């Protein structure tokens, strides 16, 4: 699954109206730590394909989103789960820490249980 890119115009459709949880990477081209986050987002995208969407937002190109979500420092990784308030972390964190912070491993367990019950 490829990481999607959201803009001020597409964020609502890709994130807010998504029926799946979404991890959003707020970043900028000039941000050194953001370059460290990119491979972690790739890992999340691959591991949680079909369960969680991963979306990147360039804060310089999309100031409306930065303002709306009060992104003061980057990288900021936010977790949008349908029906819940978004949660976020600031700074570089490896995939394993993001999984714990956002409870992603539980999603995989729940998804696996649903799949096995259907069969």
Short mmCIF file of N, CA, C and O in Angstrom, two decimals:
data_model
loop_
_atom_site.label_atom_id
_atom_site.label_comp_id
_atom_site.label_asym_id
_atom_site.label_seq_id
_atom_site.Cartn_x
_atom_site.Cartn_y
_atom_site.Cartn_z
N UNK A 1 0.86 -1.18 0.00
CA UNK A 1 0.00 0.00 0.00
C UNK A 1 0.90 1.23 0.00
O UNK A 1 1.82 1.34 0.78
N UNK A 2 0.61 2.11 -0.89
CA UNK A 2 1.40 3.33 -0.96
C UNK A 2 0.91 4.34 0.07
O UNK A 2 -0.27 4.36 0.42
N UNK A 3 1.84 5.14 0.54
CA UNK A 3 1.47 6.23 1.44
C UNK A 3 0.78 7.29 0.60
O UNK A 3 1.25 7.63 -0.49
N UNK A 4 -0.32 7.79 1.11
CA UNK A 4 -1.07 8.81 0.39
C UNK A 4 -0.58 10.19 0.83
O UNK A 4 -0.07 10.36 1.93
N UNK A 5 -0.77 11.17 -0.05
CA UNK A 5 -0.41 12.55 0.25
C UNK A 5 -1.70 13.36 0.31
O UNK A 5 -2.48 13.37 -0.63
N UNK A 6 -1.90 14.01 1.46
CA UNK A 6 -3.09 14.83 1.64
C UNK A 6 -2.74 16.30 1.52
O UNK A 6 -1.63 16.72 1.85
N UNK A 7 -3.71 17.07 1.05
CA UNK A 7 -3.57 18.51 0.94
C UNK A 7 -4.72 19.15 1.72
O UNK A 7 -5.62 18.45 2.20
N UNK A 8 -4.69 20.47 1.81
CA UNK A 8 -5.81 21.17 2.44
C UNK A 8 -7.13 20.73 1.80
O UNK A 8 -8.15 20.59 2.46
N UNK A 9 -7.10 20.49 0.49
CA UNK A 9 -8.32 20.15 -0.26
C UNK A 9 -8.74 18.69 -0.10
O UNK A 9 -9.93 18.38 -0.18
N UNK A 10 -7.78 17.77 0.13
CA UNK A 10 -8.11 16.34 0.15
C UNK A 10 -8.10 15.71 1.54
O UNK A 10 -8.47 14.55 1.71
N UNK A 11 -7.68 16.46 2.56
CA UNK A 11 -7.53 15.91 3.91
C UNK A 11 -8.84 15.35 4.45
O UNK A 11 -8.88 14.26 5.02
N UNK A 12 -9.92 16.08 4.27
CA UNK A 12 -11.21 15.62 4.80
C UNK A 12 -11.57 14.25 4.23
O UNK A 12 -11.97 13.34 4.97
N UNK A 13 -11.42 14.10 2.93
CA UNK A 13 -11.78 12.84 2.28
C UNK A 13 -10.83 11.71 2.68
O UNK A 13 -11.27 10.60 3.00
N UNK A 14 -9.51 11.97 2.67
CA UNK A 14 -8.53 10.92 2.95
C UNK A 14 -8.44 10.54 4.43
O UNK A 14 -8.13 9.40 4.75
N UNK A 15 -8.72 11.50 5.31
CA UNK A 15 -8.51 11.25 6.74
C UNK A 15 -9.82 11.29 7.52
O UNK A 15 -10.21 10.30 8.14
N UNK A 16 -10.49 12.42 7.51
CA UNK A 16 -11.65 12.60 8.39
C UNK A 16 -12.84 11.72 8.01
O UNK A 16 -13.59 11.29 8.89
N UNK A 17 -13.03 11.47 6.73
CA UNK A 17 -14.16 10.63 6.29
C UNK A 17 -13.75 9.18 6.05
O UNK A 17 -14.56 8.39 5.58
N UNK A 18 -12.53 8.83 6.38
CA UNK A 18 -12.04 7.47 6.18
C UNK A 18 -12.70 6.54 7.18
O UNK A 18 -12.85 6.89 8.35
N UNK A 19 -13.09 5.36 6.74
CA UNK A 19 -13.70 4.40 7.66
C UNK A 19 -12.65 3.60 8.42
O UNK A 19 -12.98 2.86 9.34
N UNK A 20 -11.39 3.75 8.05
CA UNK A 20 -10.28 3.09 8.74
C UNK A 20 -9.51 4.13 9.56
O UNK A 20 -9.53 5.32 9.25
N UNK A 21 -8.77 3.68 10.58
CA UNK A 21 -7.86 4.59 11.28
C UNK A 21 -6.79 5.09 10.31
O UNK A 21 -6.42 4.39 9.36
N UNK A 22 -6.29 6.31 10.57
CA UNK A 22 -5.28 6.91 9.71
C UNK A 22 -4.15 7.49 10.56
O UNK A 22 -4.40 8.19 11.54
N UNK A 23 -2.92 7.17 10.18
CA UNK A 23 -1.74 7.79 10.79
C UNK A 23 -1.29 8.88 9.83
O UNK A 23 -1.06 8.62 8.65
N UNK A 24 -1.18 10.11 10.35
CA UNK A 24 -0.82 11.25 9.51
C UNK A 24 0.54 11.79 9.94
O UNK A 24 0.77 12.08 11.11
N UNK A 25 1.44 11.91 8.98
CA UNK A 25 2.78 12.45 9.19
C UNK A 25 2.78 13.90 8.70
O UNK A 25 2.72 14.15 7.50
N UNK A 26 2.81 14.84 9.65
CA UNK A 26 2.94 16.26 9.31
C UNK A 26 4.43 16.55 9.23
O UNK A 26 5.15 16.40 10.22
N UNK A 27 4.92 16.97 8.06
CA UNK A 27 6.35 17.11 7.81
C UNK A 27 6.62 18.30 6.90
O UNK A 27 5.71 18.94 6.41
N UNK A 28 7.92 18.54 6.65
CA UNK A 28 8.36 19.56 5.68
C UNK A 28 9.67 19.10 5.05
O UNK A 28 10.45 18.37 5.68
N UNK A 29 9.92 19.55 3.85
CA UNK A 29 11.11 19.16 3.09
C UNK A 29 12.39 19.52 3.84
O UNK A 29 13.35 18.75 3.86
N UNK A 30 12.43 20.67 4.49
CA UNK A 30 13.64 21.17 5.14
C UNK A 30 13.89 20.55 6.52
O UNK A 30 14.92 20.78 7.14
N UNK A 31 12.98 19.74 7.01
CA UNK A 31 13.03 19.19 8.37
C UNK A 31 13.88 17.93 8.43
O UNK A 31 13.50 16.89 7.88
N UNK A 32 15.02 18.02 9.11
CA UNK A 32 15.92 16.87 9.25
C UNK A 32 15.27 15.66 9.92
O UNK A 32 15.31 14.55 9.38
N UNK A 33 14.69 15.82 11.11
CA UNK A 33 14.06 14.67 11.77
C UNK A 33 12.92 14.06 10.95
O UNK A 33 12.64 12.88 11.08
N UNK A 34 12.28 14.86 10.10
CA UNK A 34 11.21 14.34 9.25
C UNK A 34 11.74 13.26 8.30
O UNK A 34 11.03 12.32 7.96
N UNK A 35 13.00 13.42 7.88
CA UNK A 35 13.62 12.44 7.00
C UNK A 35 13.80 11.10 7.71
O UNK A 35 13.76 10.04 7.08
N UNK A 36 13.97 11.14 9.04
CA UNK A 36 14.08 9.91 9.81
C UNK A 36 12.73 9.22 9.97
O UNK A 36 12.65 8.00 10.09
N UNK A 37 11.67 10.02 10.00
CA UNK A 37 10.32 9.48 10.18
C UNK A 37 9.83 8.76 8.92
O UNK A 37 9.10 7.77 9.01
N UNK A 38 10.24 9.23 7.76
CA UNK A 38 9.73 8.68 6.49
C UNK A 38 9.84 7.15 6.40
O UNK A 38 8.85 6.48 6.07
N UNK A 39 11.00 6.54 6.72
CA UNK A 39 11.06 5.07 6.64
C UNK A 39 10.15 4.38 7.65
O UNK A 39 9.64 3.29 7.39
N UNK A 40 9.94 5.01 8.79
CA UNK A 40 9.04 4.43 9.80
C UNK A 40 7.59 4.44 9.29
O UNK A 40 6.83 3.50 9.53
N UNK A 41 7.23 5.48 8.55
CA UNK A 41 5.89 5.55 7.96
C UNK A 41 5.73 4.47 6.89
O UNK A 41 4.67 3.85 6.76
N UNK A 42 6.81 4.23 6.12
CA UNK A 42 6.78 3.16 5.11
C UNK A 42 6.54 1.81 5.79
O UNK A 42 5.74 1.01 5.32
N UNK A 43 7.24 1.56 6.90
CA UNK A 43 7.07 0.29 7.63
C UNK A 43 5.63 0.14 8.12
O UNK A 43 5.04 -0.93 8.01
N UNK A 44 5.08 1.21 8.70
CA UNK A 44 3.70 1.17 9.18
C UNK A 44 2.74 0.88 8.03
O UNK A 44 1.82 0.07 8.17
N UNK A 45 2.97 1.55 6.90
CA UNK A 45 2.11 1.38 5.74
C UNK A 45 2.10 -0.08 5.27
O UNK A 45 1.05 -0.63 4.96
N UNK A 46 3.27 -0.69 5.25
CA UNK A 46 3.37 -2.08 4.81
C UNK A 46 2.76 -3.04 5.82
O UNK A 46 1.99 -3.93 5.47
N UNK A 47 3.11 -2.85 7.09
CA UNK A 47 2.65 -3.77 8.13
C UNK A 47 1.14 -3.74 8.32
O UNK A 47 0.51 -4.76 8.55
N UNK A 48 0.55 -2.55 8.23
CA UNK A 48 -0.88 -2.39 8.51
C UNK A 48 -1.72 -2.19 7.25
O UNK A 48 -2.82 -1.65 7.31
N UNK A 49 -1.20 -2.65 6.13
CA UNK A 49 -1.93 -2.50 4.86
C UNK A 49 -3.33 -3.08 4.98
O UNK A 49 -3.53 -4.18 5.48
N UNK A 50 -4.32 -2.29 4.58
CA UNK A 50 -5.70 -2.72 4.64
C UNK A 50 -6.38 -2.50 5.98
O UNK A 50 -7.58 -2.61 6.10
N UNK A 51 -5.58 -2.17 7.02
CA UNK A 51 -6.13 -1.97 8.36
C UNK A 51 -6.04 -0.50 8.76
O UNK A 51 -6.97 0.06 9.34
N UNK A 52 -4.90 0.13 8.45
CA UNK A 52 -4.64 1.52 8.79
C UNK A 52 -4.08 2.21 7.54
O UNK A 52 -3.19 1.66 6.89
N UNK A 53 -4.58 3.38 7.22
CA UNK A 53 -4.01 4.17 6.12
C UNK A 53 -2.93 5.09 6.68
O UNK A 53 -3.03 5.55 7.82
N UNK A 54 -1.91 5.34 5.88
CA UNK A 54 -0.84 6.26 6.26
C UNK A 54 -0.85 7.41 5.25
O UNK A 54 -0.87 7.18 4.04
N UNK A 55 -0.88 8.63 5.79
CA UNK A 55 -1.00 9.83 4.97
C UNK A 55 0.07 10.83 5.38
O UNK A 55 0.35 10.98 6.58
N UNK A 56 0.67 11.49 4.41
CA UNK A 56 1.66 12.55 4.68
C UNK A 56 1.07 13.90 4.31
O UNK A 56 0.36 14.01 3.32
N UNK A 57 1.40 14.91 5.13
CA UNK A 57 0.96 16.28 4.87
C UNK A 57 2.17 17.19 4.96
O UNK A 57 2.81 17.28 6.02
N UNK A 58 2.52 17.85 3.87
CA UNK A 58 3.60 18.84 3.86
C UNK A 58 3.03 20.13 4.45
O UNK A 58 2.16 20.77 3.86
N UNK A 59 3.53 20.50 5.64
CA UNK A 59 2.95 21.64 6.35
C UNK A 59 3.19 22.97 5.63
O UNK A 59 2.39 23.89 5.76
N UNK A 60 4.28 23.06 4.87
CA UNK A 60 4.55 24.30 4.13
C UNK A 60 3.57 24.48 2.97
O UNK A 60 3.19 25.60 2.65
N UNK A 61 3.18 23.39 2.36
CA UNK A 61 2.27 23.44 1.22
C UNK A 61 0.79 23.50 1.65
O UNK A 61 -0.07 23.80 0.84
N UNK A 62 0.54 23.17 2.93
CA UNK A 62 -0.84 23.08 3.42
C UNK A 62 -0.99 23.79 4.75
O UNK A 62 -1.26 23.16 5.78
N UNK A 63 -0.84 25.11 4.76
CA UNK A 63 -0.89 25.86 6.02
C UNK A 63 -2.24 25.80 6.73
O UNK A 63 -2.30 25.93 7.95
N UNK A 64 -3.30 25.56 5.98
CA UNK A 64 -4.61 25.45 6.60
C UNK A 64 -4.68 24.28 7.58
O UNK A 64 -5.25 24.40 8.67
N UNK A 65 -4.10 23.16 7.19
CA UNK A 65 -4.11 21.99 8.06
C UNK A 65 -3.22 22.20 9.27
O UNK A 65 -3.57 21.82 10.38
N UNK A 66 -2.07 22.82 9.05
CA UNK A 66 -1.16 23.11 10.17
C UNK A 66 -1.86 23.97 11.21
O UNK A 66 -1.75 23.74 12.41
N UNK A 67 -2.58 24.95 10.73
CA UNK A 67 -3.30 25.86 11.62
C UNK A 67 -4.47 25.15 12.29
O UNK A 67 -4.66 25.26 13.50
N UNK A 68 -5.23 24.39 11.54
CA UNK A 68 -6.41 23.71 12.07
C UNK A 68 -6.05 22.72 13.18
O UNK A 68 -6.78 22.58 14.16
N UNK A 69 -4.91 22.04 13.03
CA UNK A 69 -4.51 21.03 14.01
C UNK A 69 -3.40 21.52 14.93
O UNK A 69 -2.80 20.74 15.65
N UNK A 70 -3.14 22.82 14.89
CA UNK A 70 -2.16 23.47 15.77
C UNK A 70 -0.82 22.74 15.75
O UNK A 70 -0.25 22.43 16.79
N UNK A 71 -0.32 22.49 14.55
CA UNK A 71 0.98 21.85 14.39
C UNK A 71 2.05 22.91 14.59
O UNK A 71 2.24 23.77 13.73
N UNK A 72 2.69 22.89 15.74
CA UNK A 72 3.70 23.89 16.08
C UNK A 72 5.12 23.37 15.85
O UNK A 72 6.03 24.15 15.67
N UNK A 73 5.30 22.06 15.93
CA UNK A 73 6.60 21.43 15.73
C UNK A 73 6.44 20.26 14.79
O UNK A 73 5.41 19.59 14.80
N UNK A 74 7.47 20.03 14.00
CA UNK A 74 7.45 18.87 13.12
C UNK A 74 8.74 18.09 13.30
O UNK A 74 9.76 18.67 13.71
N UNK A 75 8.71 16.81 13.06
CA UNK A 75 7.55 16.05 12.64
C UNK A 75 6.52 15.88 13.77
O UNK A 75 6.89 15.74 14.93
N UNK A 76 5.27 15.91 13.39
CA UNK A 76 4.18 15.53 14.28
C UNK A 76 3.47 14.37 13.62
O UNK A 76 3.10 14.46 12.45
N UNK A 77 3.31 13.29 14.36
CA UNK A 77 2.59 12.13 13.86
C UNK A 77 1.26 12.08 14.61
O UNK A 77 1.23 12.03 15.84
N UNK A 78 0.18 12.13 13.86
CA UNK A 78 -1.16 12.14 14.47
C UNK A 78 -1.91 10.87 14.09
O UNK A 78 -1.73 10.33 12.99
N UNK A 79 -2.74 10.43 15.00
CA UNK A 79 -3.55 9.23 14.79
C UNK A 79 -5.02 9.61 14.83
O UNK A 79 -5.51 10.14 15.82
N UNK A 80 -5.68 9.37 13.72
CA UNK A 80 -7.11 9.67 13.58
C UNK A 80 -7.86 8.35 13.51
O UNK A 80 -7.75 7.61 12.54
N UNK A 81 -8.61 8.06 14.56
CA UNK A 81 -9.44 6.85 14.59
C UNK A 81 -10.89 7.29 14.51
O UNK A 81 -11.31 8.18 15.26
N UNK A 82 -11.66 6.71 13.59
CA UNK A 82 -13.05 7.13 13.45
C UNK A 82 -13.78 7.13 14.79
O UNK A 82 -13.71 6.16 15.55
N UNK A 83 -14.43 8.24 15.10
CA UNK A 83 -15.20 8.36 16.33
C UNK A 83 -14.41 8.83 17.53
O UNK A 83 -14.98 9.07 18.59
N UNK A 84 -13.09 8.96 17.41
CA UNK A 84 -12.24 9.40 18.52
C UNK A 84 -11.56 10.73 18.18
O UNK A 84 -11.40 11.07 17.01
N UNK A 85 -11.14 11.44 19.22
CA UNK A 85 -10.34 12.64 19.03
C UNK A 85 -8.96 12.22 18.51
O UNK A 85 -8.43 11.20 18.93
N UNK A 86 -8.37 13.01 17.62
CA UNK A 86 -7.03 12.67 17.15
C UNK A 86 -6.02 12.77 18.29
O UNK A 86 -6.18 13.57 19.21
N UNK A 87 -5.00 11.92 18.23
CA UNK A 87 -3.90 11.94 19.20
C UNK A 87 -2.62 12.12 18.41
O UNK A 87 -2.53 11.70 17.27
N UNK A 88 -1.61 12.71 19.05
CA UNK A 88 -0.38 12.93 18.32
C UNK A 88 0.86 12.86 19.18
O UNK A 88 0.79 12.94 20.41
N UNK A 89 1.98 12.69 18.50
CA UNK A 89 3.29 12.73 19.13
C UNK A 89 4.18 13.64 18.29
O UNK A 89 4.02 13.72 17.07
N UNK A 90 5.09 14.32 18.95
CA UNK A 90 5.99 15.23 18.26
C UNK A 90 7.40 14.65 18.28
O UNK A 90 7.84 14.11 19.29
N UNK A 91 8.08 14.76 17.15
CA UNK A 91 9.45 14.29 17.05
C UNK A 91 9.54 12.89 16.49
O UNK A 91 8.54 12.19 16.32
N UNK A 92 10.77 12.49 16.23
CA UNK A 92 11.00 11.15 15.67
C UNK A 92 10.68 10.08 16.70
O UNK A 92 11.07 10.18 17.86
N UNK A 93 9.95 9.07 16.27
CA UNK A 93 9.71 7.87 17.07
C UNK A 93 9.73 6.68 16.13
O UNK A 93 9.15 6.73 15.05
N UNK A 94 10.39 5.59 16.55
CA UNK A 94 10.38 4.40 15.70
C UNK A 94 8.99 3.79 15.62
O UNK A 94 8.13 4.05 16.46
N UNK A 95 8.81 2.95 14.63
CA UNK A 95 7.51 2.34 14.39
C UNK A 95 6.96 1.65 15.64
O UNK A 95 5.78 1.76 15.95
N UNK A 96 7.81 0.96 16.38
CA UNK A 96 7.36 0.22 17.55
C UNK A 96 6.76 1.15 18.61
O UNK A 96 5.76 0.82 19.25
N UNK A 97 7.35 2.32 18.78
CA UNK A 97 6.80 3.28 19.74
C UNK A 97 5.47 3.85 19.25
O UNK A 97 4.55 4.06 20.03
N UNK A 98 5.37 4.09 17.96
CA UNK A 98 4.11 4.58 17.40
C UNK A 98 3.01 3.52 17.55
O UNK A 98 1.87 3.85 17.87
N UNK A 99 3.37 2.27 17.33
CA UNK A 99 2.39 1.18 17.50
C UNK A 99 1.84 1.18 18.93
O UNK A 99 0.63 1.04 19.14
N UNK A 100 2.73 1.31 19.91
CA UNK A 100 2.30 1.32 21.31
C UNK A 100 1.47 2.56 21.63
O UNK A 100 0.41 2.46 22.26
N UNK A 101 1.95 3.72 21.22
CA UNK A 101 1.26 4.98 21.52
C UNK A 101 -0.16 4.99 20.97
O UNK A 101 -1.09 5.45 21.63
N UNK A 102 -0.34 4.46 19.77
CA UNK A 102 -1.63 4.53 19.11
C UNK A 102 -2.45 3.24 19.22
O UNK A 102 -3.56 3.16 18.72
N UNK A 103 -1.90 2.20 19.87
CA UNK A 103 -2.62 0.93 20.04
C UNK A 103 -2.83 0.18 18.73
O UNK A 103 -3.83 -0.50 18.56
N UNK A 104 -1.87 0.27 17.83
CA UNK A 104 -2.04 -0.34 16.51
C UNK A 104 -1.99 -1.86 16.56
O UNK A 104 -2.68 -2.53 15.78
N UNK A 105 -1.19 -2.43 17.46
CA UNK A 105 -1.10 -3.89 17.51
C UNK A 105 -2.44 -4.50 17.89
O UNK A 105 -2.79 -5.58 17.41
N UNK A 106 -3.22 -3.78 18.71
CA UNK A 106 -4.56 -4.27 19.06
C UNK A 106 -5.47 -4.29 17.84
O UNK A 106 -6.33 -5.15 17.71
N UNK A 107 -5.27 -3.33 16.94
CA UNK A 107 -6.07 -3.31 15.71
C UNK A 107 -5.80 -4.55 14.87
O UNK A 107 -6.71 -5.14 14.31
N UNK A 108 -4.53 -4.93 14.79
CA UNK A 108 -4.17 -6.11 14.02
C UNK A 108 -4.79 -7.34 14.65
O UNK A 108 -5.30 -8.21 13.96
N UNK A 109 -4.77 -7.43 15.98
CA UNK A 109 -5.37 -8.57 16.67
C UNK A 109 -6.86 -8.62 16.39
O UNK A 109 -7.41 -9.68 16.10
N UNK A 110 -7.52 -7.47 16.49
CA UNK A 110 -8.96 -7.41 16.23
C UNK A 110 -9.26 -7.78 14.78
O UNK A 110 -10.20 -8.51 14.50
N UNK A 111 -8.44 -7.28 13.87
CA UNK A 111 -8.64 -7.58 12.45
C UNK A 111 -8.45 -9.06 12.19
O UNK A 111 -9.22 -9.68 11.47
N UNK A 112 -7.45 -9.66 12.81
CA UNK A 112 -7.20 -11.09 12.65
C UNK A 112 -8.35 -11.91 13.20
O UNK A 112 -8.76 -12.91 12.61
N UNK A 113 -8.89 -11.48 14.34
CA UNK A 113 -10.02 -12.19 14.95
C UNK A 113 -11.24 -12.11 14.04
O UNK A 113 -11.91 -13.11 13.81
N UNK A 114 -11.49 -10.94 13.48
CA UNK A 114 -12.64 -10.77 12.59
C UNK A 114 -12.48 -11.68 11.37
O UNK A 114 -13.40 -12.33 10.96
N UNK A 115 -11.27 -11.70 10.82
CA UNK A 115 -11.03 -12.50 9.62
C UNK A 115 -11.26 -13.98 9.92
O UNK A 115 -11.90 -14.68 9.16
N UNK A 116 -10.74 -14.48 11.06
CA UNK A 116 -10.87 -15.89 11.37
C UNK A 116 -12.32 -16.26 11.67
O UNK A 116 -12.75 -17.37 11.43
N UNK A 117 -13.09 -15.32 12.23
CA UNK A 117 -14.50 -15.60 12.51
C UNK A 117 -15.34 -15.67 11.25
O UNK A 117 -16.35 -16.35 11.22
N UNK A 118 -14.92 -14.95 10.22
CA UNK A 118 -15.68 -14.94 8.98
C UNK A 118 -15.52 -16.26 8.24
O UNK A 118 -16.43 -16.75 7.62
N UNK A 119 -14.37 -16.85 8.33
CA UNK A 119 -14.04 -18.07 7.57
C UNK A 119 -14.82 -19.27 8.00
O UNK A 119 -15.55 -19.53 8.75
#
